[in-house]
């Protein structure tokens, strides 16, 4: 790995170290018939990241973690490739793919430079994988390259508002603004109190929209996700009370020009 890819090395070490904590959630999500998304388990009807029928599609997941999204796509009939930088996360993903008899091709690698051929996929997806852990200017260009003309990409990640409302020490979101919105870019959680480590990325809305247009992606959909009115979950980094009032996640649906 080259020196300029410091964030990839940091995130790989971070996720290898965290992998054991994600096994139980991965097992629960692999078992679901209908997907649910993100930290509030948003129902699929509110945020349908995947095409309903994926029969015969070539699909790729970028930063697959424990691989349940890849598994859901395989169940919908896609031929699935899933890439992740963490060998420990991939151990879980491969075990669960075997258990569920899901024919997914797993690749250990960097979603910013996949090594996959040009125009090889009809569909790409990321839920908290490349979507937040990779440099958007790099991984989105890579996703564009490996998609066929007219191919689609959907991804779910942290809403910029939540980044602004998170104290620099990584404590739970509050009602202040803790960093500049301008040039948000790279967010270093090495010294965070909650889940220290990891280098995350986000952009302003202007930043996202401008980047999509520069690359050639058309925006076909966008949604901000909140905790539901009945949700009382208290996560370490955000409370349901906060997330009922402000969006914590967003989903983009994009299409490569035909
Ligand atoms: C939160 S998991 C995402 C998977 C799953 N959807 C989830 O929410 O648990 C984040 C994953 O992104 C992976 N990741 C981080 N940087 C990456 C990179 N440069 N290339 C590929 N995967 C990466 C991590 O190894 C980790 O498994």
mmCIF file of C-alpha atoms and ligand atoms in Angstrom:
data_model
loop_
_atom_site.group_PDB
_atom_site.id
_atom_site.type_symbol
_atom_site.label_atom_id
_atom_site.label_comp_id
_atom_site.label_asym_id
_atom_site.label_seq_id
_atom_site.Cartn_x
_atom_site.Cartn_y
_atom_site.Cartn_z
ATOM 1 C CA UNK A 1 0.000 0.000 0.000
ATOM 2 C CA UNK A 2 1.502 3.354 -0.989
ATOM 3 C CA UNK A 3 2.293 6.124 1.519
ATOM 4 C CA UNK A 4 -0.438 8.428 0.205
ATOM 5 C CA UNK A 5 -2.988 5.751 1.147
ATOM 6 C CA UNK A 6 -2.525 6.346 4.864
ATOM 7 C CA UNK A 7 -6.286 6.471 5.484
ATOM 8 C CA UNK A 8 -6.733 3.043 3.878
ATOM 9 C CA UNK A 9 -4.092 1.494 6.167
ATOM 10 C CA UNK A 10 -5.639 3.206 9.211
ATOM 11 C CA UNK A 11 -9.142 2.027 8.307
ATOM 12 C CA UNK A 12 -7.976 -1.512 7.590
ATOM 13 C CA UNK A 13 -6.360 -1.734 11.042
ATOM 14 C CA UNK A 14 -9.442 -0.153 12.614
ATOM 15 C CA UNK A 15 -11.842 -2.640 11.009
ATOM 16 C CA UNK A 16 -9.648 -5.662 11.654
ATOM 17 C CA UNK A 17 -9.656 -4.610 15.314
ATOM 18 C CA UNK A 18 -13.437 -4.083 15.402
ATOM 19 C CA UNK A 19 -14.447 -7.165 13.401
ATOM 20 C CA UNK A 20 -15.467 -9.319 16.388
ATOM 21 C CA UNK A 21 -17.981 -6.657 17.470
ATOM 22 C CA UNK A 22 -19.792 -6.827 14.115
ATOM 23 C CA UNK A 23 -20.297 -10.579 13.911
ATOM 24 C CA UNK A 24 -23.639 -10.713 15.773
ATOM 25 C CA UNK A 25 -25.169 -7.896 13.713
ATOM 26 C CA UNK A 26 -23.911 -9.499 10.515
ATOM 27 C CA UNK A 27 -25.513 -12.803 11.502
ATOM 28 C CA UNK A 28 -28.839 -11.089 12.251
ATOM 29 C CA UNK A 29 -28.860 -9.174 8.954
ATOM 30 C CA UNK A 30 -27.874 -12.174 6.808
ATOM 31 C CA UNK A 31 -30.944 -13.955 8.196
ATOM 32 C CA UNK A 32 -33.400 -11.231 7.108
ATOM 33 C CA UNK A 33 -35.795 -11.897 4.217
ATOM 34 C CA UNK A 34 -36.357 -8.174 3.610
ATOM 35 C CA UNK A 35 -33.418 -5.764 3.972
ATOM 36 C CA UNK A 36 -33.259 -3.051 6.589
ATOM 37 C CA UNK A 37 -30.774 -0.233 6.371
ATOM 38 C CA UNK A 38 -28.403 1.787 8.501
ATOM 39 C CA UNK A 39 -28.184 2.436 12.207
ATOM 40 C CA UNK A 40 -31.965 2.710 12.787
ATOM 41 C CA UNK A 41 -32.816 -0.397 10.746
ATOM 42 C CA UNK A 42 -34.849 1.693 8.338
ATOM 43 C CA UNK A 43 -37.353 -0.525 6.489
ATOM 44 C CA UNK A 44 -36.488 -1.284 2.874
ATOM 45 C CA UNK A 45 -39.660 0.438 1.620
ATOM 46 C CA UNK A 46 -38.337 3.773 3.013
ATOM 47 C CA UNK A 47 -34.878 3.366 1.480
ATOM 48 C CA UNK A 48 -34.831 0.734 -1.268
ATOM 49 C CA UNK A 49 -31.124 0.721 -2.072
ATOM 50 C CA UNK A 50 -31.335 -2.413 -4.222
ATOM 51 C CA UNK A 51 -33.323 -3.067 -7.407
ATOM 52 C CA UNK A 52 -36.192 -5.455 -6.572
ATOM 53 C CA UNK A 53 -35.325 -7.903 -9.327
ATOM 54 C CA UNK A 54 -31.595 -8.373 -9.895
ATOM 55 C CA UNK A 55 -31.862 -11.470 -12.061
ATOM 56 C CA UNK A 56 -28.796 -11.762 -14.264
ATOM 57 C CA UNK A 57 -27.278 -8.465 -13.102
ATOM 58 C CA UNK A 58 -23.578 -8.110 -12.382
ATOM 59 C CA UNK A 59 -23.447 -6.359 -9.005
ATOM 60 C CA UNK A 60 -20.631 -5.177 -6.771
ATOM 61 C CA UNK A 61 -20.553 -4.122 -3.123
ATOM 62 C CA UNK A 62 -17.796 -1.658 -2.202
ATOM 63 C CA UNK A 63 -16.732 -2.122 1.424
ATOM 64 C CA UNK A 64 -18.926 -5.132 2.192
ATOM 65 C CA UNK A 65 -18.057 -5.726 5.858
ATOM 66 C CA UNK A 66 -19.812 -8.907 6.967
ATOM 67 C CA UNK A 67 -21.369 -9.214 3.511
ATOM 68 C CA UNK A 68 -25.107 -9.229 4.186
ATOM 69 C CA UNK A 69 -25.892 -6.709 1.410
ATOM 70 C CA UNK A 70 -23.964 -8.915 -1.005
ATOM 71 C CA UNK A 71 -26.026 -11.862 0.289
ATOM 72 C CA UNK A 72 -29.314 -9.982 -0.267
ATOM 73 C CA UNK A 73 -28.254 -9.184 -3.860
ATOM 74 C CA UNK A 74 -27.350 -12.818 -4.532
ATOM 75 C CA UNK A 75 -30.811 -13.837 -3.269
ATOM 76 C CA UNK A 76 -32.358 -11.400 -5.756
ATOM 77 C CA UNK A 77 -30.601 -13.170 -8.602
ATOM 78 C CA UNK A 78 -27.459 -11.060 -9.115
ATOM 79 C CA UNK A 79 -23.972 -12.340 -9.808
ATOM 80 C CA UNK A 80 -22.182 -10.626 -6.930
ATOM 81 C CA UNK A 81 -18.637 -9.439 -6.281
ATOM 82 C CA UNK A 82 -17.902 -7.902 -2.873
ATOM 83 C CA UNK A 83 -14.709 -6.107 -1.904
ATOM 84 C CA UNK A 84 -13.424 -5.195 1.538
ATOM 85 C CA UNK A 85 -10.045 -4.083 2.853
ATOM 86 C CA UNK A 86 -10.337 -5.990 6.160
ATOM 87 C CA UNK A 87 -9.425 -9.685 6.121
ATOM 88 C CA UNK A 88 -11.107 -10.133 9.519
ATOM 89 C CA UNK A 89 -14.418 -8.725 8.255
ATOM 90 C CA UNK A 90 -14.126 -10.953 5.187
ATOM 91 C CA UNK A 91 -13.667 -14.040 7.388
ATOM 92 C CA UNK A 92 -17.158 -13.442 8.797
ATOM 93 C CA UNK A 93 -18.585 -12.598 5.369
ATOM 94 C CA UNK A 94 -17.215 -15.780 3.796
ATOM 95 C CA UNK A 95 -18.440 -17.962 6.655
ATOM 96 C CA UNK A 96 -21.961 -16.527 6.414
ATOM 97 C CA UNK A 97 -22.014 -16.759 2.602
ATOM 98 C CA UNK A 98 -21.205 -20.467 2.952
ATOM 99 C CA UNK A 99 -23.876 -20.910 5.628
ATOM 100 C CA UNK A 100 -26.511 -19.256 3.393
ATOM 101 C CA UNK A 101 -25.199 -20.884 0.211
ATOM 102 C CA UNK A 102 -24.755 -17.441 -1.392
ATOM 103 C CA UNK A 103 -22.420 -17.525 -4.414
ATOM 104 C CA UNK A 104 -20.564 -14.265 -3.725
ATOM 105 C CA UNK A 105 -17.021 -13.623 -4.992
ATOM 106 C CA UNK A 106 -15.198 -11.864 -2.143
ATOM 107 C CA UNK A 107 -12.086 -9.799 -2.851
ATOM 108 C CA UNK A 108 -9.707 -8.448 -0.240
ATOM 109 C CA UNK A 109 -8.816 -5.002 -1.532
ATOM 110 C CA UNK A 110 -9.265 -1.259 -1.571
ATOM 111 C CA UNK A 111 -12.544 0.083 -2.990
ATOM 112 C CA UNK A 112 -10.631 3.145 -4.222
ATOM 113 C CA UNK A 113 -8.552 0.940 -6.573
ATOM 114 C CA UNK A 114 -10.528 -2.257 -7.056
ATOM 115 C CA UNK A 115 -8.478 -3.712 -9.894
ATOM 116 C CA UNK A 116 -11.811 -4.757 -11.446
ATOM 117 C CA UNK A 117 -12.277 -4.298 -15.214
ATOM 118 C CA UNK A 118 -13.878 -1.251 -16.844
ATOM 119 C CA UNK A 119 -17.646 -1.361 -17.427
ATOM 120 C CA UNK A 120 -18.086 -4.774 -15.788
ATOM 121 C CA UNK A 121 -21.124 -4.103 -13.544
ATOM 122 C CA UNK A 122 -24.769 -3.105 -13.901
ATOM 123 C CA UNK A 123 -25.095 -2.105 -10.263
ATOM 124 C CA UNK A 124 -22.870 -0.987 -7.375
ATOM 125 C CA UNK A 125 -23.789 -0.383 -3.749
ATOM 126 C CA UNK A 126 -22.233 0.708 -0.486
ATOM 127 C CA UNK A 127 -23.826 0.916 2.937
ATOM 128 C CA UNK A 128 -21.313 2.574 5.285
ATOM 129 C CA UNK A 129 -18.431 0.972 3.363
ATOM 130 C CA UNK A 130 -16.639 3.007 0.678
ATOM 131 C CA UNK A 131 -19.552 5.405 1.221
ATOM 132 C CA UNK A 132 -17.876 6.829 4.322
ATOM 133 C CA UNK A 133 -14.410 5.251 4.659
ATOM 134 C CA UNK A 134 -13.061 6.105 1.206
ATOM 135 C CA UNK A 135 -12.204 9.432 -0.373
ATOM 136 C CA UNK A 136 -15.341 10.371 -2.352
ATOM 137 C CA UNK A 137 -13.343 11.948 -5.192
ATOM 138 C CA UNK A 138 -11.537 8.628 -5.640
ATOM 139 C CA UNK A 139 -14.035 5.838 -4.906
ATOM 140 C CA UNK A 140 -16.899 7.460 -6.828
ATOM 141 C CA UNK A 141 -14.669 7.755 -9.923
ATOM 142 C CA UNK A 142 -13.691 4.113 -9.451
ATOM 143 C CA UNK A 143 -17.357 3.083 -9.155
ATOM 144 C CA UNK A 144 -18.128 5.052 -12.321
ATOM 145 C CA UNK A 145 -15.297 3.320 -14.169
ATOM 146 C CA UNK A 146 -16.411 -0.214 -13.308
ATOM 147 C CA UNK A 147 -20.109 0.466 -14.078
ATOM 148 C CA UNK A 148 -21.520 -0.097 -17.530
ATOM 149 C CA UNK A 149 -23.124 2.870 -19.323
ATOM 150 C CA UNK A 150 -26.524 3.375 -17.682
ATOM 151 C CA UNK A 151 -25.354 1.403 -14.625
ATOM 152 C CA UNK A 152 -26.633 2.427 -11.210
ATOM 153 C CA UNK A 153 -24.967 3.142 -7.868
ATOM 154 C CA UNK A 154 -26.738 3.600 -4.564
ATOM 155 C CA UNK A 155 -25.026 4.385 -1.302
ATOM 156 C CA UNK A 156 -25.913 5.143 2.302
ATOM 157 C CA UNK A 157 -23.668 7.094 4.646
ATOM 158 C CA UNK A 158 -23.532 9.576 7.480
ATOM 159 C CA UNK A 159 -25.514 12.780 6.971
ATOM 160 C CA UNK A 160 -23.214 15.873 7.016
ATOM 161 C CA UNK A 161 -25.381 17.427 9.734
ATOM 162 C CA UNK A 162 -24.498 14.601 12.092
ATOM 163 C CA UNK A 163 -20.791 15.140 11.483
ATOM 164 C CA UNK A 164 -21.188 18.829 12.350
ATOM 165 C CA UNK A 165 -23.094 17.991 15.559
ATOM 166 C CA UNK A 166 -20.553 15.435 16.811
ATOM 167 C CA UNK A 167 -18.036 16.856 19.315
ATOM 168 C CA UNK A 168 -14.384 16.562 18.272
ATOM 169 C CA UNK A 169 -13.832 13.931 20.985
ATOM 170 C CA UNK A 170 -16.399 11.696 19.305
ATOM 171 C CA UNK A 171 -18.969 11.957 22.127
ATOM 172 C CA UNK A 172 -22.655 11.687 21.210
ATOM 173 C CA UNK A 173 -24.193 14.310 18.912
ATOM 174 C CA UNK A 174 -25.496 17.404 20.630
ATOM 175 C CA UNK A 175 -27.098 20.622 19.451
ATOM 176 C CA UNK A 176 -23.932 22.599 18.741
ATOM 177 C CA UNK A 177 -21.815 22.892 15.613
ATOM 178 C CA UNK A 178 -18.407 21.342 16.292
ATOM 179 C CA UNK A 179 -16.497 21.759 13.061
ATOM 180 C CA UNK A 180 -16.612 23.915 9.948
ATOM 181 C CA UNK A 181 -19.047 22.853 7.257
ATOM 182 C CA UNK A 182 -16.762 24.299 4.607
ATOM 183 C CA UNK A 183 -14.038 21.837 3.534
ATOM 184 C CA UNK A 184 -15.340 19.077 5.835
ATOM 185 C CA UNK A 185 -13.484 16.411 3.825
ATOM 186 C CA UNK A 186 -11.523 14.021 5.999
ATOM 187 C CA UNK A 187 -12.678 13.384 9.580
ATOM 188 C CA UNK A 188 -10.094 11.783 11.834
ATOM 189 C CA UNK A 189 -11.561 9.775 14.741
ATOM 190 C CA UNK A 190 -8.208 8.515 16.096
ATOM 191 C CA UNK A 191 -8.688 10.310 19.430
ATOM 192 C CA UNK A 192 -12.437 9.786 19.745
ATOM 193 C CA UNK A 193 -13.841 8.538 23.061
ATOM 194 C CA UNK A 194 -16.409 6.342 21.290
ATOM 195 C CA UNK A 195 -14.961 3.749 18.884
ATOM 196 C CA UNK A 196 -11.592 5.505 18.482
ATOM 197 C CA UNK A 197 -9.732 5.030 15.219
ATOM 198 C CA UNK A 198 -10.837 5.303 11.658
ATOM 199 C CA UNK A 199 -10.688 8.036 9.065
ATOM 200 C CA UNK A 200 -14.080 8.985 7.678
ATOM 201 C CA UNK A 201 -15.034 11.256 4.773
ATOM 202 C CA UNK A 202 -17.975 13.519 4.091
ATOM 203 C CA UNK A 203 -18.813 16.528 1.940
ATOM 204 C CA UNK A 204 -21.124 19.527 1.997
ATOM 205 C CA UNK A 205 -24.208 19.184 -0.209
ATOM 206 C CA UNK A 206 -22.582 21.447 -2.779
ATOM 207 C CA UNK A 207 -19.518 19.209 -2.607
ATOM 208 C CA UNK A 208 -21.505 16.012 -3.252
ATOM 209 C CA UNK A 209 -23.603 17.478 -6.071
ATOM 210 C CA UNK A 210 -20.603 19.067 -7.782
ATOM 211 C CA UNK A 211 -18.575 15.874 -7.543
ATOM 212 C CA UNK A 212 -21.364 13.706 -9.018
ATOM 213 C CA UNK A 213 -21.717 16.139 -11.938
ATOM 214 C CA UNK A 214 -17.934 16.314 -12.518
ATOM 215 C CA UNK A 215 -17.721 12.524 -12.699
ATOM 216 C CA UNK A 216 -20.788 12.148 -14.923
ATOM 217 C CA UNK A 217 -23.289 10.655 -12.461
ATOM 218 C CA UNK A 218 -26.901 11.788 -12.621
ATOM 219 C CA UNK A 219 -28.738 11.945 -9.300
ATOM 220 C CA UNK A 220 -31.908 9.857 -9.623
ATOM 221 C CA UNK A 221 -32.904 9.945 -5.951
ATOM 222 C CA UNK A 222 -31.970 11.275 -2.525
ATOM 223 C CA UNK A 223 -33.367 10.614 0.942
ATOM 224 C CA UNK A 224 -32.513 11.745 4.478
ATOM 225 C CA UNK A 225 -33.073 9.125 7.170
ATOM 226 C CA UNK A 226 -34.305 9.771 10.720
ATOM 227 C CA UNK A 227 -35.063 7.481 13.644
ATOM 228 C CA UNK A 228 -38.742 6.547 13.633
ATOM 229 C CA UNK A 229 -41.117 8.212 16.130
ATOM 230 C CA UNK A 230 -41.315 5.009 18.170
ATOM 231 C CA UNK A 231 -37.577 4.282 18.208
ATOM 232 C CA UNK A 232 -36.048 4.677 21.668
ATOM 233 C CA UNK A 233 -32.613 3.199 20.913
ATOM 234 C CA UNK A 234 -29.719 5.031 22.563
ATOM 235 C CA UNK A 235 -26.599 4.518 20.480
ATOM 236 C CA UNK A 236 -23.259 5.602 21.900
ATOM 237 C CA UNK A 237 -22.739 8.213 19.221
ATOM 238 C CA UNK A 238 -26.306 9.468 18.773
ATOM 239 C CA UNK A 239 -29.584 9.254 20.657
ATOM 240 C CA UNK A 240 -32.931 8.458 19.055
ATOM 241 C CA UNK A 241 -34.203 11.759 20.439
ATOM 242 C CA UNK A 242 -31.607 13.612 18.337
ATOM 243 C CA UNK A 243 -32.230 11.418 15.318
ATOM 244 C CA UNK A 244 -35.999 11.940 15.412
ATOM 245 C CA UNK A 245 -35.362 15.655 14.886
ATOM 246 C CA UNK A 246 -32.322 15.653 12.609
ATOM 247 C CA UNK A 247 -31.232 13.238 9.872
ATOM 248 C CA UNK A 248 -28.303 10.982 10.765
ATOM 249 C CA UNK A 249 -27.981 9.246 7.400
ATOM 250 C CA UNK A 250 -28.593 9.916 3.766
ATOM 251 C CA UNK A 251 -29.008 7.770 0.689
ATOM 252 C CA UNK A 252 -28.019 8.743 -2.848
ATOM 253 C CA UNK A 253 -29.242 6.954 -5.960
ATOM 254 C CA UNK A 254 -27.057 7.690 -9.006
ATOM 255 C CA UNK A 255 -26.850 6.604 -12.623
ATOM 256 C CA UNK A 256 -23.916 6.575 -15.003
ATOM 257 C CA UNK A 257 -24.793 8.309 -18.257
ATOM 258 C CA UNK A 258 -26.110 5.750 -20.806
HETATM 259 C C1 LIG B 1 -19.579 -0.580 8.620
HETATM 260 S S1 LIG B 1 -18.788 -1.709 7.533
HETATM 261 C C2 LIG B 1 -19.836 -1.632 6.118
HETATM 262 C C3 LIG B 1 -20.452 -2.927 5.844
HETATM 263 C C4 LIG B 1 -21.860 -3.126 6.302
HETATM 264 N N1 LIG B 1 -22.796 -2.601 5.353
HETATM 265 C C5 LIG B 1 -22.121 -2.572 7.663
HETATM 266 O O1 LIG B 1 -22.760 -1.510 7.759
HETATM 267 O O2 LIG B 1 -21.708 -3.204 8.637
HETATM 268 C C6 LIG B 1 -17.427 -0.780 6.928
HETATM 269 C C7 LIG B 1 -16.502 -1.636 6.077
HETATM 270 O O3 LIG B 1 -15.793 -0.802 5.159
HETATM 271 C C8 LIG B 1 -14.545 -1.426 4.967
HETATM 272 N N2 LIG B 1 -13.583 -0.503 4.358
HETATM 273 C C9 LIG B 1 -13.008 0.579 4.919
HETATM 274 N N3 LIG B 1 -12.166 1.147 4.033
HETATM 275 C C10 LIG B 1 -12.215 0.399 2.901
HETATM 276 C C11 LIG B 1 -11.563 0.472 1.633
HETATM 277 N N4 LIG B 1 -10.683 1.430 1.344
HETATM 278 N N5 LIG B 1 -11.856 -0.476 0.722
HETATM 279 C C12 LIG B 1 -12.732 -1.474 0.994
HETATM 280 N N6 LIG B 1 -13.366 -1.592 2.175
HETATM 281 C C13 LIG B 1 -13.124 -0.660 3.116
HETATM 282 C C14 LIG B 1 -14.160 -1.882 6.359
HETATM 283 O O4 LIG B 1 -13.149 -2.847 6.342
HETATM 284 C C15 LIG B 1 -15.485 -2.386 6.905
HETATM 285 O O5 LIG B 1 -15.633 -3.766 6.749
#
